[in-house]
PDB file of C-alpha atoms in Angstrom:
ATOM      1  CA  UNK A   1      41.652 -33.679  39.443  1.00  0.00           C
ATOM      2  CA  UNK A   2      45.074 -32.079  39.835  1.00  0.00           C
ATOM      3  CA  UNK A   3      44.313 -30.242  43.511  1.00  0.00           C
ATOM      4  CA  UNK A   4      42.165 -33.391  44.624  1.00  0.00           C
ATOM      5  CA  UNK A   5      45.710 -35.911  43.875  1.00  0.00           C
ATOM      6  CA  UNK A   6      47.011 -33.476  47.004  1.00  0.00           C
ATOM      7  CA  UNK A   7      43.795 -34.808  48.740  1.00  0.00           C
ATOM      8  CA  UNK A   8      42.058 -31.204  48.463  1.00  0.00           C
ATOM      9  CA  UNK A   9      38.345 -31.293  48.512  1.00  0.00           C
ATOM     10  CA  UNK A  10      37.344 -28.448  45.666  1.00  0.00           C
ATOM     11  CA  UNK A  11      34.286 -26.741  46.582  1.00  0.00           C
ATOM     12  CA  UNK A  12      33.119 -24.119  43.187  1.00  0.00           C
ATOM     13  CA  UNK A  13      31.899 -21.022  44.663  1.00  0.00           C
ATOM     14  CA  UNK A  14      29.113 -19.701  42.258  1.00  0.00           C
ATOM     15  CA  UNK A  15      28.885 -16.102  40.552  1.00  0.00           C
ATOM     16  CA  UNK A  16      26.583 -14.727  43.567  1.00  0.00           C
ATOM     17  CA  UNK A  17      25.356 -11.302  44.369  1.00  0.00           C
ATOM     18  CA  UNK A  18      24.907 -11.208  48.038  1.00  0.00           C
ATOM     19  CA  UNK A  19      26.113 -12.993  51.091  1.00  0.00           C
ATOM     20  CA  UNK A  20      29.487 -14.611  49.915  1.00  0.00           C
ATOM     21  CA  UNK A  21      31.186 -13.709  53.235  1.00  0.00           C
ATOM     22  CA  UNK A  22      27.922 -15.637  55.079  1.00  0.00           C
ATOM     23  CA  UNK A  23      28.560 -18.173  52.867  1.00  0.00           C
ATOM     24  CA  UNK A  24      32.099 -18.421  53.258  1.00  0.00           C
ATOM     25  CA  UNK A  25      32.069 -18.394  57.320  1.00  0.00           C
ATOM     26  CA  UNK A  26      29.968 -21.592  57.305  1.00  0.00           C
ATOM     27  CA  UNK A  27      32.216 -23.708  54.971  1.00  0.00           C
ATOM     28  CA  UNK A  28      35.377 -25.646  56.076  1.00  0.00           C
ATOM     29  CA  UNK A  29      38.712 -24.632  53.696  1.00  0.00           C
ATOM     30  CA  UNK A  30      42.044 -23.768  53.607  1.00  0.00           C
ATOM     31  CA  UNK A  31      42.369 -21.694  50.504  1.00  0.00           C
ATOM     32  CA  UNK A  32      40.877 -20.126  47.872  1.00  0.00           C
ATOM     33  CA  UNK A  33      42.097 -20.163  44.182  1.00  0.00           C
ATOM     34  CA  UNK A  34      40.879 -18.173  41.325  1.00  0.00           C
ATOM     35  CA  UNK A  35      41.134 -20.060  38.043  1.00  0.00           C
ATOM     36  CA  UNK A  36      41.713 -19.478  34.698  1.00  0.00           C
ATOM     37  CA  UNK A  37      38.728 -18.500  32.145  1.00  0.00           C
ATOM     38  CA  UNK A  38      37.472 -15.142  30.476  1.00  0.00           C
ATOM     39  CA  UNK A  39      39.085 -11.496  30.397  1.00  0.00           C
ATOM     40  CA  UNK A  40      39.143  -8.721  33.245  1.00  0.00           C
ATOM     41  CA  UNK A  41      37.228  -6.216  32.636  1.00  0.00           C
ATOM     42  CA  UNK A  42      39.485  -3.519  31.407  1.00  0.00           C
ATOM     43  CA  UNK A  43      36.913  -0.794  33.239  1.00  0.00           C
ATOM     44  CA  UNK A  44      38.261  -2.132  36.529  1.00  0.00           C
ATOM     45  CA  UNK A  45      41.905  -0.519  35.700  1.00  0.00           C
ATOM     46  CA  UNK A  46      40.971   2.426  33.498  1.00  0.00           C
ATOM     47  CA  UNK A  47      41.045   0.904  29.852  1.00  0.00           C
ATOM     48  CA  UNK A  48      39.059   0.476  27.327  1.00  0.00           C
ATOM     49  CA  UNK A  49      39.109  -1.808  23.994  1.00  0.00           C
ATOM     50  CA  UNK A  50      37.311  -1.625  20.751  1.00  0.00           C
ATOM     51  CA  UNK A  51      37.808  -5.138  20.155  1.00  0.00           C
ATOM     52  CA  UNK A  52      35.267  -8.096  21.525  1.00  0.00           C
ATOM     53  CA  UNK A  53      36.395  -9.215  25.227  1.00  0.00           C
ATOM     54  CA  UNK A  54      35.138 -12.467  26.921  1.00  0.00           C
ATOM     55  CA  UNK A  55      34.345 -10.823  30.442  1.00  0.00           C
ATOM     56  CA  UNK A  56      31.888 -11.177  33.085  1.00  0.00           C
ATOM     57  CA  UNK A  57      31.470  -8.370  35.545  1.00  0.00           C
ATOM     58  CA  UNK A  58      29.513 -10.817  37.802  1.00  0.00           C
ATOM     59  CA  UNK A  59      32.679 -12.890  37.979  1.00  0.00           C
ATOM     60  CA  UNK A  60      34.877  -9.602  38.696  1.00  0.00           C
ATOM     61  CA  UNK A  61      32.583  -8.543  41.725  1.00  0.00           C
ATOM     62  CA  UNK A  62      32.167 -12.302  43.029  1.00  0.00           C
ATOM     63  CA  UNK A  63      35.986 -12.900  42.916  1.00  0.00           C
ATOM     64  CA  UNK A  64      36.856  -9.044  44.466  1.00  0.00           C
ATOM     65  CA  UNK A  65      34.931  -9.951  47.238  1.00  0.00           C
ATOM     66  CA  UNK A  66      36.543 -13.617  47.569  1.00  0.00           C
ATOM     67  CA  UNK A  67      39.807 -11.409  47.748  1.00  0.00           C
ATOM     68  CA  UNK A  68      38.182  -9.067  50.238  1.00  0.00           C
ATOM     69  CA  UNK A  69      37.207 -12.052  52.474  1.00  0.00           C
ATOM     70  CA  UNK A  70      40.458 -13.590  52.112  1.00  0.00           C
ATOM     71  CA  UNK A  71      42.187 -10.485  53.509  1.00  0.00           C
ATOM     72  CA  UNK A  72      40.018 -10.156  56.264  1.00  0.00           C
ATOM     73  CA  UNK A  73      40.024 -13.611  57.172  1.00  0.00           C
ATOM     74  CA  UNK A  74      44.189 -14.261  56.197  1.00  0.00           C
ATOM     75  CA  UNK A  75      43.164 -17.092  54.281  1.00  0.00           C
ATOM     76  CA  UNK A  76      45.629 -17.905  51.500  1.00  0.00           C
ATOM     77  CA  UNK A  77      44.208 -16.854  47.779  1.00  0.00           C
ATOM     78  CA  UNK A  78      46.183 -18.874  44.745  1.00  0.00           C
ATOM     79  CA  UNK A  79      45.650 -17.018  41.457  1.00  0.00           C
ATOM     80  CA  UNK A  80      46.355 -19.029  38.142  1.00  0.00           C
ATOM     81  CA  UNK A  81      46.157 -17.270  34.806  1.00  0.00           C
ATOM     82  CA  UNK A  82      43.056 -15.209  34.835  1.00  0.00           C
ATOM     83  CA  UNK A  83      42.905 -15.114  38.713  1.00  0.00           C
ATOM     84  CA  UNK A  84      46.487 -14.195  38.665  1.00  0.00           C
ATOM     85  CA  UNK A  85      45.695 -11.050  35.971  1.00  0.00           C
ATOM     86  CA  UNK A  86      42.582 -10.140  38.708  1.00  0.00           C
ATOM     87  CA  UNK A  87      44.503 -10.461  41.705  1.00  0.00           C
ATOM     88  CA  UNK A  88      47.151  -7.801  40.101  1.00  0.00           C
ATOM     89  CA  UNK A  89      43.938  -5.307  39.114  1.00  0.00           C
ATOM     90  CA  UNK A  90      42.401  -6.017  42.281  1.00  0.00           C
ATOM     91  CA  UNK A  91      45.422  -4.237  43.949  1.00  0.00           C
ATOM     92  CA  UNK A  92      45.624  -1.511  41.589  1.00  0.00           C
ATOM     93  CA  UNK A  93      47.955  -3.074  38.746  1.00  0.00           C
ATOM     94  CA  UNK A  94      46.863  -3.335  35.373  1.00  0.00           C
ATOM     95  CA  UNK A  95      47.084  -5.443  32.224  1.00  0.00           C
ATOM     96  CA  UNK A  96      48.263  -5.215  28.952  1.00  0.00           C
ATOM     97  CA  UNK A  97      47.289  -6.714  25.348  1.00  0.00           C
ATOM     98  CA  UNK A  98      49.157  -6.703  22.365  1.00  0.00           C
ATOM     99  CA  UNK A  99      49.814  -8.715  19.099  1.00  0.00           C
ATOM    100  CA  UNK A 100      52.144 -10.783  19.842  1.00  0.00           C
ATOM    101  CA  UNK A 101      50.423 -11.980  23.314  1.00  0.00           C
ATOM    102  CA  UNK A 102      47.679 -12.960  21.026  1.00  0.00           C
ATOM    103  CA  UNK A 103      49.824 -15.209  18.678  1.00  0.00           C
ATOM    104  CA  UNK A 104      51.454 -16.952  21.681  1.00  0.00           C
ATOM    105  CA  UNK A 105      47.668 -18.335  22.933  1.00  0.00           C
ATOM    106  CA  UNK A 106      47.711 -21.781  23.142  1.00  0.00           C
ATOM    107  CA  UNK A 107      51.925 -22.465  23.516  1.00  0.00           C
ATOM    108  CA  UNK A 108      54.086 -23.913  25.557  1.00  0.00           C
ATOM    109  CA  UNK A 109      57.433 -21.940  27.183  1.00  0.00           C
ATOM    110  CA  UNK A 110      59.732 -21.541  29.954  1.00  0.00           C
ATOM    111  CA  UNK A 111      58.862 -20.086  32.767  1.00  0.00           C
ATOM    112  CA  UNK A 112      62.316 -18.373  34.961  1.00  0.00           C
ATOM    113  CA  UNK A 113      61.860 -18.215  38.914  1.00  0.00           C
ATOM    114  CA  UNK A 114      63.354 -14.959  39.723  1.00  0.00           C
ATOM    115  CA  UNK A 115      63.477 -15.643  43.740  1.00  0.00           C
ATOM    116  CA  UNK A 116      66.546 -16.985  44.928  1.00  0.00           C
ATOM    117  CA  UNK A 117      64.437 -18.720  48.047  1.00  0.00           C
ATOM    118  CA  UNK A 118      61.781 -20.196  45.653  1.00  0.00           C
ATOM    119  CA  UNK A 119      64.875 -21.609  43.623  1.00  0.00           C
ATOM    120  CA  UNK A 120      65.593 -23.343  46.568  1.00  0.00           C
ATOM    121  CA  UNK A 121      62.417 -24.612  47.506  1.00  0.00           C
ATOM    122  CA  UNK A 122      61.351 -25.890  44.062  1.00  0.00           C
ATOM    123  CA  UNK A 123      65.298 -27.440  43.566  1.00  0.00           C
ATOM    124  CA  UNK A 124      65.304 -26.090  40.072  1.00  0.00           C
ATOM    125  CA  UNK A 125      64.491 -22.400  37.867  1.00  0.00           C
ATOM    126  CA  UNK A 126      63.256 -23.193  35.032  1.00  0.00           C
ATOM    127  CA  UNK A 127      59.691 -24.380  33.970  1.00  0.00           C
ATOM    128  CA  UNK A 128      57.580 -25.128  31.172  1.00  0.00           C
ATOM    129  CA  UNK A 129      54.441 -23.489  31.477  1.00  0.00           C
ATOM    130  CA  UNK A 130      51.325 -23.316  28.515  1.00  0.00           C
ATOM    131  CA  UNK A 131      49.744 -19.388  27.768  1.00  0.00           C
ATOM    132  CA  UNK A 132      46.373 -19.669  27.150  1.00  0.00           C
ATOM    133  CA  UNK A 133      45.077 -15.324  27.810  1.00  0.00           C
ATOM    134  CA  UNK A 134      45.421 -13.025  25.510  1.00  0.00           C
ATOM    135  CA  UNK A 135      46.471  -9.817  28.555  1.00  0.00           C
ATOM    136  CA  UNK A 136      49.215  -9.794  30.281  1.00  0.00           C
ATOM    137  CA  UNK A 137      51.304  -8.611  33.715  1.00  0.00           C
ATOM    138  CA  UNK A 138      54.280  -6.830  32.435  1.00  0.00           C
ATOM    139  CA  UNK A 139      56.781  -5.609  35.681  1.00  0.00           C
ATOM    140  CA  UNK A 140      55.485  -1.722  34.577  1.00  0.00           C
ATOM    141  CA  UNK A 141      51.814  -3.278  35.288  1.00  0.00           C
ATOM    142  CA  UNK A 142      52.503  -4.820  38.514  1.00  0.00           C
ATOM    143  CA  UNK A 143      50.872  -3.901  41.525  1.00  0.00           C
ATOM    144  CA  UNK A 144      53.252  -1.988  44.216  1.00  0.00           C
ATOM    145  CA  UNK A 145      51.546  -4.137  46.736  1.00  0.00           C
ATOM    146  CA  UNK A 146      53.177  -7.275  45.075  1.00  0.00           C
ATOM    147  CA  UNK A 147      56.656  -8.618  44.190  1.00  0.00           C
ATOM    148  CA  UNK A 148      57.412 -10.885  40.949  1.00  0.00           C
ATOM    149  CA  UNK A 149      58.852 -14.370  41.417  1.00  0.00           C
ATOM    150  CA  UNK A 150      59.267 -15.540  37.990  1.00  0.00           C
ATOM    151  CA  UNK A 151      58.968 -14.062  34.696  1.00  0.00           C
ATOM    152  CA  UNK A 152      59.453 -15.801  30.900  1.00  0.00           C
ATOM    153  CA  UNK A 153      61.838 -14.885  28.283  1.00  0.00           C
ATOM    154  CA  UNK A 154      59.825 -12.430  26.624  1.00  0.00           C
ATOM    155  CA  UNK A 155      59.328 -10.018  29.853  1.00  0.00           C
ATOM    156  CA  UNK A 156      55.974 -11.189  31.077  1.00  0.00           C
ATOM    157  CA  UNK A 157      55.448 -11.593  34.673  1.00  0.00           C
ATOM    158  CA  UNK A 158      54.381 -15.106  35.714  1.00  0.00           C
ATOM    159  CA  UNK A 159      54.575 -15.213  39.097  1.00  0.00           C
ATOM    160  CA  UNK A 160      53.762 -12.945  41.886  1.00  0.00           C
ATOM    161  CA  UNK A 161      52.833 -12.392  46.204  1.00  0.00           C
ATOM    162  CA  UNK A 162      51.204  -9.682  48.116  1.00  0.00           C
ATOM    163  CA  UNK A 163      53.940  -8.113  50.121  1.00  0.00           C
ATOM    164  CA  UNK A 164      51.961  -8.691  53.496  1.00  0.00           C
ATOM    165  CA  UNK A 165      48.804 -10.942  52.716  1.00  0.00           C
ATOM    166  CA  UNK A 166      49.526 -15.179  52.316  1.00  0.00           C
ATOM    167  CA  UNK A 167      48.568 -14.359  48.200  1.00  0.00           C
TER     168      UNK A 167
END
């Protein structure tokens, strides 16, 4: 509902194995977002947890090579929550879980635009933003490929671009 008020016609692109990018070259769009939903598999930046994870490697390999099409093609890639945590393993960041992320699931709290531009643009700094994941982008997780717009009080990142690609 909330991309359709902008007049955006949301297409879901299923879990599939084979011929995304043939898929992908015969469809009309002008972005592609990765949503919110279950973990990232820890395997796909060298961890491992011994406690139970909600992740789908099918997902993982569907939305890599989303990413890898979007690259190739320059077509802009919006990552929100999980997408976000994906898009930061995808280019060789990684995530981190602890206690207290856990306890914060399901809050609300402010969200601090770090980019003096993006300030400008949005007219304001602050925001108030829900958590709903349980990992999390700290700045010693972050990708060197991408550069953190906003952060919240407690050091997470929650905001980031690729340096070069429109992500």
């Amino acid at each position: 509902d909330y991309f359709e008020s902008f007049g955006f016609n949301v297409i879901p692109v299923p879990n599939v194995k084979n011929k995304l990018d043939n898929m992908l070259e015969h469809m009309d769009y002008t972005g592609i977002i990765l949503t919110g939903g279950g973990d990232v598999d820890p395997k796909l930046y060298d961890q491992d947890y011994d406690f139970p994870l909600n992740i789908s490697e099918q997902r993982d390999r569907t939305e890599y090579a989303l990413i890898n099409f979007a690259i190739k093609t320059k077509t802009p890639v919006l990552g929100i929550c999980r997408g976000m945590q994906l898009i930061n393993v995808y280019f060789g960041g990684s995530l981190t879980r602890d206690e207290k992320l856990a306890k914060t699931v399901g809050t609300v709290h402010d969200l601090f635009i770090k980019d003096k531009k993006l300030k400008d643009i949005l007219g304001k700094d602050i925001f108030r933003v829900n958590t709903y994941h349980n990992f999390a982008v700290f700045p010693n997780n972050l990708s060197n490929d991408l550069v953190m717009f906003a952060q919240d009080d407690n050091g997470i990142v929650e905001g980031y671009y690729h340096r070069t690609f429109p992500i």
